[in-house]
mmCIF file of C-alpha atoms and ligand atoms in Angstrom:
data_model
loop_
_atom_site.group_PDB
_atom_site.id
_atom_site.type_symbol
_atom_site.label_atom_id
_atom_site.label_comp_id
_atom_site.label_asym_id
_atom_site.label_seq_id
_atom_site.Cartn_x
_atom_site.Cartn_y
_atom_site.Cartn_z
ATOM 1 C CA MET W 1231 0.000 0.000 0.000
ATOM 2 C CA THR W 1232 1.325 3.433 -0.905
ATOM 3 C CA LYS W 1233 2.302 5.622 2.048
ATOM 4 C CA ALA W 1234 2.732 9.403 2.135
ATOM 5 C CA THR W 1235 6.477 8.944 2.663
ATOM 6 C CA ASP W 1236 6.689 7.132 -0.704
ATOM 7 C CA PHE W 1237 6.211 10.578 -2.264
ATOM 8 C CA ILE W 1238 9.291 12.061 -0.608
ATOM 9 C CA PRO W 1239 11.850 11.873 -3.394
ATOM 10 C CA GLN W 1240 15.189 10.189 -3.017
ATOM 11 C CA GLU W 1241 18.085 12.043 -4.574
ATOM 12 C CA TYR W 1242 17.283 13.504 -7.999
ATOM 13 C CA THR W 1243 19.307 12.270 -10.957
ATOM 14 C CA HIS W 1244 19.268 15.561 -12.909
ATOM 15 C CA GLU W 1245 19.743 19.264 -12.246
ATOM 16 C CA VAL W 1246 17.502 22.039 -13.505
ATOM 17 C CA THR W 1247 19.589 25.121 -14.223
ATOM 18 C CA GLU W 1248 17.563 26.774 -17.009
ATOM 19 C CA LYS W 1249 14.319 28.657 -16.754
ATOM 20 C CA GLY W 1250 11.278 27.203 -18.461
ATOM 21 C CA ASN W 1251 7.533 26.836 -18.306
ATOM 22 C CA PHE W 1252 4.715 24.328 -18.428
ATOM 23 C CA GLN W 1253 1.040 24.772 -19.084
ATOM 24 C CA TRP W 1254 -1.734 22.410 -18.064
ATOM 25 C CA SER W 1255 -5.492 22.424 -17.820
ATOM 26 C CA ALA W 1256 -7.365 20.553 -15.110
ATOM 27 C CA PRO W 1257 -11.129 20.137 -14.901
ATOM 28 C CA SER W 1258 -13.646 20.487 -12.145
ATOM 29 C CA ASN W 1259 -15.458 17.356 -10.953
ATOM 30 C CA ILE W 1260 -18.870 16.529 -9.563
ATOM 31 C CA ALA W 1261 -19.199 14.017 -6.745
ATOM 32 C CA LEU W 1262 -21.892 11.327 -6.901
ATOM 33 C CA VAL W 1263 -21.082 10.031 -3.419
ATOM 34 C CA LYS W 1264 -19.984 13.061 -1.442
ATOM 35 C CA TYR W 1265 -16.913 13.774 0.638
ATOM 36 C CA TRP W 1266 -17.899 15.724 3.739
ATOM 37 C CA GLY W 1267 -15.728 15.623 6.833
ATOM 38 C CA LYS W 1268 -11.993 15.184 7.095
ATOM 39 C CA LYS W 1269 -9.201 14.185 9.431
ATOM 40 C CA GLU W 1270 -5.788 15.800 9.778
ATOM 41 C CA ASN W 1271 -3.676 16.317 6.641
ATOM 42 C CA GLN W 1272 -6.622 16.308 4.274
ATOM 43 C CA ILE W 1273 -7.521 12.678 4.926
ATOM 44 C CA PRO W 1274 -11.196 12.158 4.062
ATOM 45 C CA ALA W 1275 -13.563 10.881 6.734
ATOM 46 C CA ASN W 1276 -15.391 8.878 4.075
ATOM 47 C CA PRO W 1277 -14.809 7.702 0.508
ATOM 48 C CA SER W 1278 -16.248 9.569 -2.471
ATOM 49 C CA ILE W 1279 -16.676 9.025 -6.214
ATOM 50 C CA SER W 1280 -17.037 11.642 -8.928
ATOM 51 C CA PHE W 1281 -17.511 12.273 -12.614
ATOM 52 C CA THR W 1282 -14.714 14.358 -14.067
ATOM 53 C CA LEU W 1283 -16.032 17.327 -16.026
ATOM 54 C CA ASN W 1284 -14.881 18.428 -19.452
ATOM 55 C CA ASN W 1285 -15.610 22.120 -20.012
ATOM 56 C CA CYS W 1286 -15.297 23.678 -16.572
ATOM 57 C CA LYS W 1287 -11.582 23.868 -16.087
ATOM 58 C CA THR W 1288 -8.627 25.925 -14.970
ATOM 59 C CA ILE W 1289 -5.711 26.592 -17.302
ATOM 60 C CA THR W 1290 -2.455 27.337 -15.500
ATOM 61 C CA LYS W 1291 0.899 28.303 -16.901
ATOM 62 C CA LEU W 1292 3.781 27.800 -14.502
ATOM 63 C CA GLU W 1293 6.979 29.671 -15.345
ATOM 64 C CA PHE W 1294 10.014 28.768 -13.287
ATOM 65 C CA GLU W 1295 13.451 30.305 -12.981
ATOM 66 C CA PRO W 1296 16.286 29.056 -10.791
ATOM 67 C CA ILE W 1297 17.262 31.457 -8.005
ATOM 68 C CA LYS W 1298 20.987 31.916 -7.451
ATOM 69 C CA SER W 1299 20.988 31.661 -3.675
ATOM 70 C CA THR W 1300 18.368 29.497 -2.042
ATOM 71 C CA SER W 1301 15.948 31.727 -0.167
ATOM 72 C CA GLU W 1302 14.198 31.220 3.128
ATOM 73 C CA ASN W 1303 10.793 31.842 1.601
ATOM 74 C CA PHE W 1304 8.849 30.665 -1.394
ATOM 75 C CA SER W 1305 9.181 33.122 -4.242
ATOM 76 C CA PHE W 1306 6.170 33.426 -6.548
ATOM 77 C CA ASP W 1307 3.846 35.809 -8.350
ATOM 78 C CA LEU W 1308 0.256 34.918 -9.037
ATOM 79 C CA PHE W 1309 -1.899 36.197 -11.893
ATOM 80 C CA LEU W 1310 -5.568 35.585 -12.641
ATOM 81 C CA ASP W 1311 -6.554 36.534 -16.189
ATOM 82 C CA GLY W 1312 -3.285 38.411 -16.513
ATOM 83 C CA LYS W 1313 -3.833 40.542 -13.414
ATOM 84 C CA SER W 1314 -1.816 40.200 -10.243
ATOM 85 C CA LYS W 1315 -3.901 38.435 -7.609
ATOM 86 C CA GLU W 1316 -2.508 39.219 -4.184
ATOM 87 C CA ASP W 1317 -5.497 37.804 -2.284
ATOM 88 C CA PHE W 1318 -4.876 34.290 -3.730
ATOM 89 C CA LYS W 1319 -1.307 34.260 -2.465
ATOM 90 C CA PRO W 1320 -1.898 33.078 1.126
ATOM 91 C CA LYS W 1321 -3.685 29.959 -0.179
ATOM 92 C CA MET W 1322 -0.791 29.208 -2.542
ATOM 93 C CA GLN W 1323 1.727 29.905 0.227
ATOM 94 C CA LYS W 1324 -0.061 27.370 2.429
ATOM 95 C CA PHE W 1325 -0.092 24.850 -0.422
ATOM 96 C CA PHE W 1326 3.660 25.286 -0.962
ATOM 97 C CA GLU W 1327 4.257 24.792 2.759
ATOM 98 C CA ARG W 1328 2.238 21.581 2.775
ATOM 99 C CA VAL W 1329 3.923 20.052 -0.272
ATOM 100 C CA GLU W 1330 7.482 21.274 0.310
ATOM 101 C CA ILE W 1331 8.658 18.014 1.847
ATOM 102 C CA TYR W 1332 7.454 16.150 -1.254
ATOM 103 C CA LEU W 1333 8.937 18.716 -3.691
ATOM 104 C CA PRO W 1334 12.230 19.765 -2.093
ATOM 105 C CA PHE W 1335 13.180 22.037 -5.021
ATOM 106 C CA LEU W 1336 10.431 24.597 -4.425
ATOM 107 C CA LYS W 1337 12.630 27.198 -2.709
ATOM 108 C CA ASP W 1338 15.269 26.998 -5.460
ATOM 109 C CA PHE W 1339 13.007 28.713 -7.994
ATOM 110 C CA HIS W 1340 11.021 31.833 -8.594
ATOM 111 C CA PHE W 1341 7.601 30.956 -10.028
ATOM 112 C CA ALA W 1342 5.157 33.003 -12.075
ATOM 113 C CA ILE W 1343 1.759 31.327 -11.886
ATOM 114 C CA SER W 1344 -0.724 32.538 -14.510
ATOM 115 C CA THR W 1345 -4.151 31.066 -14.243
ATOM 116 C CA GLU W 1346 -7.541 31.410 -15.904
ATOM 117 C CA ASN W 1347 -10.862 29.590 -15.629
ATOM 118 C CA THR W 1348 -13.146 28.644 -18.508
ATOM 119 C CA PHE W 1349 -16.223 29.266 -16.393
ATOM 120 C CA PRO W 1350 -17.482 32.730 -15.498
ATOM 121 C CA HIS W 1351 -15.981 34.615 -12.573
ATOM 122 C CA SER W 1352 -17.561 34.172 -9.198
ATOM 123 C CA SER W 1353 -20.173 31.894 -10.711
ATOM 124 C CA GLY W 1354 -20.295 30.035 -7.445
ATOM 125 C CA ILE W 1355 -18.493 27.157 -9.151
ATOM 126 C CA ALA W 1356 -15.554 26.289 -6.965
ATOM 127 C CA SER W 1357 -12.316 26.715 -8.850
ATOM 128 C CA SER W 1358 -10.277 25.130 -6.045
ATOM 129 C CA ALA W 1359 -10.485 21.576 -7.436
ATOM 130 C CA SER W 1360 -9.505 22.538 -10.981
ATOM 131 C CA GLY W 1361 -7.044 25.190 -9.788
ATOM 132 C CA MET W 1362 -5.154 22.952 -7.383
ATOM 133 C CA GLY W 1363 -5.328 20.119 -9.919
ATOM 134 C CA ALA W 1364 -3.683 22.271 -12.594
ATOM 135 C CA MET W 1365 -1.035 23.453 -10.154
ATOM 136 C CA ALA W 1366 -0.220 19.893 -9.055
ATOM 137 C CA VAL W 1367 0.351 18.547 -12.582
ATOM 138 C CA ASN W 1368 2.524 21.544 -13.444
ATOM 139 C CA LEU W 1369 4.698 20.898 -10.397
ATOM 140 C CA MET W 1370 4.974 17.233 -11.368
ATOM 141 C CA SER W 1371 6.210 18.314 -14.822
ATOM 142 C CA ILE W 1372 9.022 20.195 -13.076
ATOM 143 C CA GLU W 1373 9.808 17.222 -10.859
ATOM 144 C CA LYS W 1374 10.026 15.087 -13.980
ATOM 145 C CA LEU W 1375 12.882 17.310 -15.182
ATOM 146 C CA PHE W 1376 14.773 16.369 -12.027
ATOM 147 C CA ASN W 1377 13.829 12.742 -12.404
ATOM 148 C CA PRO W 1378 13.165 11.868 -16.059
ATOM 149 C CA GLU W 1379 12.986 8.160 -15.215
ATOM 150 C CA MET W 1380 9.807 8.745 -13.242
ATOM 151 C CA THR W 1381 7.038 6.344 -14.310
ATOM 152 C CA GLU W 1382 3.713 7.545 -15.687
ATOM 153 C CA GLU W 1383 2.018 5.833 -12.771
ATOM 154 C CA TYR W 1384 4.086 7.741 -10.219
ATOM 155 C CA PHE W 1385 3.521 11.023 -12.070
ATOM 156 C CA TRP W 1386 -0.280 10.747 -11.923
ATOM 157 C CA LYS W 1387 -0.491 9.272 -8.443
ATOM 158 C CA LYS W 1388 1.719 11.943 -6.963
ATOM 159 C CA ALA W 1389 -0.079 14.703 -8.910
ATOM 160 C CA SER W 1390 -3.337 13.578 -7.305
ATOM 161 C CA PHE W 1391 -1.620 13.289 -3.918
ATOM 162 C CA LEU W 1392 -0.327 16.884 -4.180
ATOM 163 C CA ALA W 1393 -3.669 18.206 -5.446
ATOM 164 C CA ARG W 1394 -5.351 16.669 -2.384
ATOM 165 C CA LEU W 1395 -3.053 18.661 -0.125
ATOM 166 C CA GLY W 1396 -4.209 21.818 -1.925
ATOM 167 C CA SER W 1397 -7.926 21.055 -1.796
ATOM 168 C CA GLY W 1398 -9.343 17.635 -0.925
ATOM 169 C CA SER W 1399 -11.661 17.069 -3.865
ATOM 170 C CA ALA W 1400 -8.958 18.345 -6.274
ATOM 171 C CA CYS W 1401 -7.379 14.889 -6.134
ATOM 172 C CA ARG W 1402 -10.359 13.659 -8.179
ATOM 173 C CA SER W 1403 -9.612 16.201 -10.950
ATOM 174 C CA ILE W 1404 -6.382 14.687 -12.258
ATOM 175 C CA LYS W 1405 -6.918 11.536 -14.265
ATOM 176 C CA GLY W 1406 -9.846 9.422 -15.394
ATOM 177 C CA SER W 1407 -13.547 9.957 -16.128
ATOM 178 C CA VAL W 1408 -14.752 8.427 -12.899
ATOM 179 C CA VAL W 1409 -12.515 8.746 -9.849
ATOM 180 C CA VAL W 1410 -12.689 7.236 -6.370
ATOM 181 C CA TRP W 1411 -10.982 8.885 -3.413
ATOM 182 C CA GLY W 1412 -10.823 7.312 0.024
ATOM 183 C CA GLU W 1413 -10.001 3.815 1.109
ATOM 184 C CA THR W 1414 -13.027 1.553 0.817
ATOM 185 C CA GLU W 1415 -13.480 -2.190 0.599
ATOM 186 C CA SER W 1416 -15.433 -2.289 -2.642
ATOM 187 C CA VAL W 1417 -12.722 -0.542 -4.661
ATOM 188 C CA GLU W 1418 -9.398 -2.282 -4.920
ATOM 189 C CA ASN W 1419 -6.361 -0.005 -4.541
ATOM 190 C CA SER W 1420 -8.513 2.857 -3.275
ATOM 191 C CA SER W 1421 -6.581 5.246 -1.061
ATOM 192 C CA ASP W 1422 -7.097 8.121 1.327
ATOM 193 C CA LEU W 1423 -3.997 9.752 -0.124
ATOM 194 C CA PHE W 1424 -4.989 10.166 -3.783
ATOM 195 C CA GLY W 1425 -7.772 9.534 -6.257
ATOM 196 C CA VAL W 1426 -7.816 6.334 -8.323
ATOM 197 C CA GLU W 1427 -9.401 5.874 -11.706
ATOM 198 C CA PHE W 1428 -12.493 3.665 -11.557
ATOM 199 C CA SER W 1429 -11.095 0.525 -13.102
ATOM 200 C CA GLU W 1430 -14.274 -1.264 -14.269
ATOM 201 C CA THR W 1431 -15.816 -0.610 -17.658
ATOM 202 C CA ILE W 1432 -18.642 1.844 -17.270
ATOM 203 C CA HIS W 1433 -21.989 0.970 -18.817
ATOM 204 C CA SER W 1434 -22.744 2.737 -22.099
ATOM 205 C CA ASN W 1435 -25.679 4.525 -20.444
ATOM 206 C CA PHE W 1436 -23.109 6.720 -18.744
ATOM 207 C CA GLN W 1437 -21.019 7.463 -21.792
ATOM 208 C CA ASN W 1438 -20.789 11.231 -22.358
ATOM 209 C CA TYR W 1439 -23.129 11.715 -19.406
ATOM 210 C CA GLN W 1440 -24.322 15.314 -19.328
ATOM 211 C CA ASP W 1441 -24.052 17.823 -16.500
ATOM 212 C CA THR W 1442 -25.783 21.159 -16.968
ATOM 213 C CA ILE W 1443 -24.891 23.478 -14.118
ATOM 214 C CA LEU W 1444 -27.604 25.939 -13.173
ATOM 215 C CA LEU W 1445 -26.135 29.055 -11.585
ATOM 216 C CA VAL W 1446 -28.685 29.800 -8.902
ATOM 217 C CA ASP W 1447 -26.558 31.953 -6.671
ATOM 218 C CA LYS W 1448 -23.208 33.431 -7.460
ATOM 219 C CA GLY W 1449 -22.649 35.142 -4.124
ATOM 220 C CA GLU W 1450 -20.077 34.255 -1.514
ATOM 221 C CA LYS W 1451 -21.068 31.161 0.458
ATOM 222 C CA VAL W 1452 -22.273 31.833 4.013
ATOM 223 C CA VAL W 1453 -20.154 28.954 5.324
ATOM 224 C CA SER W 1454 -16.963 27.762 3.596
ATOM 225 C CA SER W 1455 -16.255 24.081 2.867
ATOM 226 C CA THR W 1456 -13.376 24.235 5.336
ATOM 227 C CA VAL W 1457 -15.716 25.213 8.153
ATOM 228 C CA GLY W 1458 -18.352 22.728 6.940
ATOM 229 C CA HIS W 1459 -15.892 19.803 7.070
ATOM 230 C CA GLU W 1460 -14.829 20.931 10.520
ATOM 231 C CA LEU W 1461 -18.414 20.777 11.783
ATOM 232 C CA MET W 1462 -18.530 17.037 11.061
ATOM 233 C CA HIS W 1463 -16.370 16.568 14.164
ATOM 234 C CA ASN W 1464 -18.778 15.822 17.015
ATOM 235 C CA HIS W 1465 -21.682 15.843 14.568
ATOM 236 C CA PRO W 1466 -24.459 13.634 16.002
ATOM 237 C CA PHE W 1467 -24.980 11.756 12.705
ATOM 238 C CA ALA W 1468 -21.380 11.669 11.473
ATOM 239 C CA LYS W 1469 -20.635 8.048 12.291
ATOM 240 C CA ASN W 1470 -23.685 6.762 10.431
ATOM 241 C CA ARG W 1471 -23.067 9.079 7.544
ATOM 242 C CA PHE W 1472 -19.485 7.885 7.098
ATOM 243 C CA GLU W 1473 -20.628 4.250 7.142
ATOM 244 C CA GLN W 1474 -23.402 5.027 4.680
ATOM 245 C CA ALA W 1475 -20.898 6.562 2.245
ATOM 246 C CA HIS W 1476 -19.007 3.235 2.078
ATOM 247 C CA GLU W 1477 -22.260 1.389 1.367
ATOM 248 C CA ASN W 1478 -23.384 3.939 -1.192
ATOM 249 C CA LEU W 1479 -20.050 3.774 -2.957
ATOM 250 C CA ALA W 1480 -20.292 -0.012 -3.217
ATOM 251 C CA GLN W 1481 -23.790 0.399 -4.670
ATOM 252 C CA MET W 1482 -22.656 3.124 -7.053
ATOM 253 C CA LYS W 1483 -19.946 0.821 -8.343
ATOM 254 C CA GLN W 1484 -22.560 -1.772 -9.346
ATOM 255 C CA ILE W 1485 -24.815 0.895 -10.849
ATOM 256 C CA LEU W 1486 -22.006 2.269 -13.016
ATOM 257 C CA ILE W 1487 -21.138 -1.224 -14.229
ATOM 258 C CA HIS W 1488 -24.708 -2.367 -14.917
ATOM 259 C CA GLY W 1489 -26.199 0.932 -16.099
ATOM 260 C CA ASN W 1490 -29.328 1.016 -13.940
ATOM 261 C CA LEU W 1491 -30.413 4.632 -14.368
ATOM 262 C CA GLU W 1492 -33.306 4.518 -11.886
ATOM 263 C CA LYS W 1493 -30.996 3.376 -9.133
ATOM 264 C CA PHE W 1494 -28.437 5.974 -10.221
ATOM 265 C CA VAL W 1495 -30.998 8.771 -9.930
ATOM 266 C CA SER W 1496 -32.138 7.802 -6.457
ATOM 267 C CA LEU W 1497 -28.644 7.277 -5.091
ATOM 268 C CA VAL W 1498 -27.282 10.543 -6.518
ATOM 269 C CA GLU W 1499 -30.202 12.628 -5.268
ATOM 270 C CA SER W 1500 -30.130 10.966 -1.872
ATOM 271 C CA GLU W 1501 -26.407 11.726 -1.567
ATOM 272 C CA ALA W 1502 -26.944 15.398 -2.470
ATOM 273 C CA LEU W 1503 -29.711 15.817 0.086
ATOM 274 C CA THR W 1504 -27.752 13.899 2.719
ATOM 275 C CA LEU W 1505 -24.816 16.291 2.251
ATOM 276 C CA HIS W 1506 -27.124 19.244 2.867
ATOM 277 C CA ALA W 1507 -28.854 17.432 5.720
ATOM 278 C CA MET W 1508 -25.451 17.159 7.404
ATOM 279 C CA MET W 1509 -25.088 20.935 7.068
ATOM 280 C CA MET W 1510 -28.544 21.570 8.469
ATOM 281 C CA THR W 1511 -27.869 19.291 11.445
ATOM 282 C CA SER W 1512 -24.419 20.697 12.252
ATOM 283 C CA MET W 1513 -23.968 22.891 15.300
ATOM 284 C CA PRO W 1514 -23.976 25.723 14.350
ATOM 285 C CA TYR W 1515 -26.395 24.698 11.598
ATOM 286 C CA PHE W 1516 -26.512 26.327 8.186
ATOM 287 C CA ILE W 1517 -28.361 26.169 4.871
ATOM 288 C CA LEU W 1518 -26.606 26.660 1.539
ATOM 289 C CA MET W 1519 -29.608 25.947 -0.667
ATOM 290 C CA LYS W 1520 -31.697 28.897 -1.823
ATOM 291 C CA PRO W 1521 -35.430 28.992 -2.551
ATOM 292 C CA ASN W 1522 -34.653 28.611 -6.262
ATOM 293 C CA THR W 1523 -32.600 25.485 -5.557
ATOM 294 C CA LEU W 1524 -35.777 23.881 -4.211
ATOM 295 C CA GLU W 1525 -37.910 25.222 -7.059
ATOM 296 C CA ILE W 1526 -35.536 23.533 -9.507
ATOM 297 C CA ILE W 1527 -35.491 20.245 -7.579
ATOM 298 C CA ASN W 1528 -39.291 20.109 -7.594
ATOM 299 C CA LYS W 1529 -39.456 20.904 -11.320
ATOM 300 C CA ILE W 1530 -36.954 18.127 -12.049
ATOM 301 C CA TRP W 1531 -39.016 15.647 -10.034
ATOM 302 C CA LYS W 1532 -42.180 16.630 -11.899
ATOM 303 C CA PHE W 1533 -40.493 16.468 -15.307
ATOM 304 C CA ARG W 1534 -39.108 13.013 -14.502
ATOM 305 C CA GLN W 1535 -42.500 11.794 -13.401
ATOM 306 C CA ASP W 1536 -44.287 13.228 -16.443
ATOM 307 C CA THR W 1537 -41.792 12.087 -19.078
ATOM 308 C CA GLY W 1538 -39.945 9.096 -17.619
ATOM 309 C CA VAL W 1539 -36.644 10.731 -18.602
ATOM 310 C CA GLN W 1540 -33.995 9.727 -16.053
ATOM 311 C CA VAL W 1541 -32.735 13.200 -15.279
ATOM 312 C CA CYS W 1542 -31.599 13.995 -11.728
ATOM 313 C CA PHE W 1543 -29.946 16.704 -9.692
ATOM 314 C CA THR W 1544 -26.967 16.889 -7.443
ATOM 315 C CA LEU W 1545 -25.556 19.688 -5.296
ATOM 316 C CA ASP W 1546 -22.130 20.694 -4.078
ATOM 317 C CA ALA W 1547 -21.551 22.862 -1.048
ATOM 318 C CA GLY W 1548 -23.625 25.676 -2.528
ATOM 319 C CA ALA W 1549 -26.935 26.661 -4.065
ATOM 320 C CA ASN W 1550 -26.149 25.795 -7.681
ATOM 321 C CA VAL W 1551 -27.788 22.723 -9.158
ATOM 322 C CA HIS W 1552 -26.020 20.160 -11.330
ATOM 323 C CA VAL W 1553 -28.533 18.515 -13.660
ATOM 324 C CA LEU W 1554 -27.296 15.065 -14.694
ATOM 325 C CA TYR W 1555 -28.752 13.082 -17.616
ATOM 326 C CA PRO W 1556 -27.853 10.605 -20.367
ATOM 327 C CA GLU W 1557 -26.561 11.951 -23.668
ATOM 328 C CA ASN W 1558 -29.538 10.346 -25.469
ATOM 329 C CA ASP W 1559 -31.912 12.682 -23.653
ATOM 330 C CA LYS W 1560 -29.873 15.803 -24.300
ATOM 331 C CA GLU W 1561 -32.332 17.607 -26.570
ATOM 332 C CA LYS W 1562 -35.371 16.943 -24.419
ATOM 333 C CA VAL W 1563 -33.647 17.931 -21.195
ATOM 334 C CA LEU W 1564 -32.048 21.078 -22.603
ATOM 335 C CA GLN W 1565 -35.445 22.166 -23.878
ATOM 336 C CA PHE W 1566 -36.902 21.541 -20.426
ATOM 337 C CA ILE W 1567 -34.077 23.504 -18.816
ATOM 338 C CA LYS W 1568 -34.611 26.450 -21.163
ATOM 339 C CA ASN W 1569 -38.386 26.382 -20.806
ATOM 340 C CA GLU W 1570 -38.695 25.792 -17.096
ATOM 341 C CA LEU W 1571 -35.466 26.084 -15.144
ATOM 342 C CA ILE W 1572 -33.430 29.057 -16.311
ATOM 343 C CA VAL W 1573 -35.921 31.464 -14.771
ATOM 344 C CA TYR W 1574 -34.524 30.324 -11.426
ATOM 345 C CA CYS W 1575 -30.911 31.080 -12.418
ATOM 346 C CA GLN W 1576 -29.121 34.357 -11.768
ATOM 347 C CA ASN W 1577 -29.143 36.247 -15.073
ATOM 348 C CA GLN W 1578 -30.512 33.014 -16.610
ATOM 349 C CA GLN W 1579 -26.979 31.599 -16.549
ATOM 350 C CA TYR W 1580 -26.142 27.941 -16.944
ATOM 351 C CA ILE W 1581 -23.157 25.939 -18.174
ATOM 352 C CA CYS W 1582 -23.354 22.832 -20.342
ATOM 353 C CA ASP W 1583 -20.785 20.256 -19.406
ATOM 354 C CA GLU W 1584 -20.264 16.516 -19.680
ATOM 355 C CA ILE W 1585 -17.935 13.779 -18.514
ATOM 356 C CA GLY W 1586 -14.305 14.468 -19.367
ATOM 357 C CA SER W 1587 -11.068 12.626 -18.811
ATOM 358 C CA GLY W 1588 -8.793 14.734 -16.605
ATOM 359 C CA ALA W 1589 -5.839 17.085 -16.784
ATOM 360 C CA GLN W 1590 -4.214 17.875 -20.115
ATOM 361 C CA LYS W 1591 -0.779 19.182 -20.970
ATOM 362 C CA LEU W 1592 -0.970 22.201 -23.259
ATOM 363 C CA ASN W 1593 2.664 22.856 -24.155
HETATM 364 O O1 PMV D 741 -12.644 19.802 -1.603
HETATM 365 P P1 PMV D 741 -13.439 20.635 -0.654
HETATM 366 O O2 PMV D 741 -12.799 20.757 0.680
HETATM 367 O O3 PMV D 741 -13.844 21.965 -1.256
HETATM 368 O O4 PMV D 741 -14.820 19.858 -0.338
HETATM 369 C C1 PMV D 741 -15.821 19.723 -1.289
HETATM 370 C C2 PMV D 741 -16.861 18.796 -0.836
HETATM 371 C C3 PMV D 741 -18.081 18.672 -1.737
HETATM 372 O O5 PMV D 741 -17.923 19.359 -2.950
HETATM 373 C C4 PMV D 741 -19.295 19.238 -1.036
HETATM 374 C C5 PMV D 741 -18.346 17.203 -2.012
HETATM 375 C C6 PMV D 741 -17.353 16.526 -2.903
HETATM 376 O O6 PMV D 741 -17.084 15.342 -2.646
HETATM 377 O O7 PMV D 741 -16.885 17.145 -3.871
#
């Protein structure tokens, strides 16, 4: 079994004396079985499984230049859409601190990190998964210069491991269409340390599965994910919830293999509502859904009942609704969304996405 210490490099075989740059994109992901609650060092309290998205992604260029004398501090500039972004720096600083022992070269370089997202600004779509994912693969590209013999397997595993240290769910944004994170009996080789690609063949019903994201509320969340995870400590229902996630993941595995859409719909919706039920039963309690979130959920239930189309919703830690449906039903569902759901979105905004495959190298 892989341990965290396996990612501390032995001596590097090569030196990096020239400046250079890499550019990668990494996508967002949407969990089917949700991660909520964590232990120290970004270890999840329960396993999760997600679809990797295709269109919602972060593109990050990482320029690096060796510094003559090794400095005490990390040296980096951060740009979002070409503009210096001072308020992102503390998060990056913290990330560098966490990963330094696994990437001992970090203080030998000055970095210019230029990042952009394909989804609209402050859309309420978290960019932390895609952002940390893109950063992690870029850093692995640099490590590969020090250690060109590195295997593909190590590259991807460690990229996911590093991404996790940036933002938990980011470890599911690195490689594969369906990714499991968190050690669980039903998935061989699953790990708390990194995401693993779902190794079974997925039923054709899920091929190019669609995710239309309805932007219900673009405002700042009232409670951050960090605080939300924290509130699962001493939560009266935490123990049962964590056990349930293992069971639900085992069920989801069978559903993805056999293609039972009715079971998929009920498990995905139950997981979304359970996540929010955990928030509502935390102390202090909080609600991230908005009235329009509920309007949309009720419309989806009615549409499903009236038409038999297996469309369902899921939610992240926010008010936006992810509408999931098979590619075959794309036209019908998009028409339904336009006719009945976009009135509940801020400025009628929504994003059409579908299952993707993970991070991509752009240069
Ligand atoms: O990765 P974090 O700490 O932002 O947590 C995200 C958790 C959920 O999005 C609510 C669920 C999940 O598994 O992605």
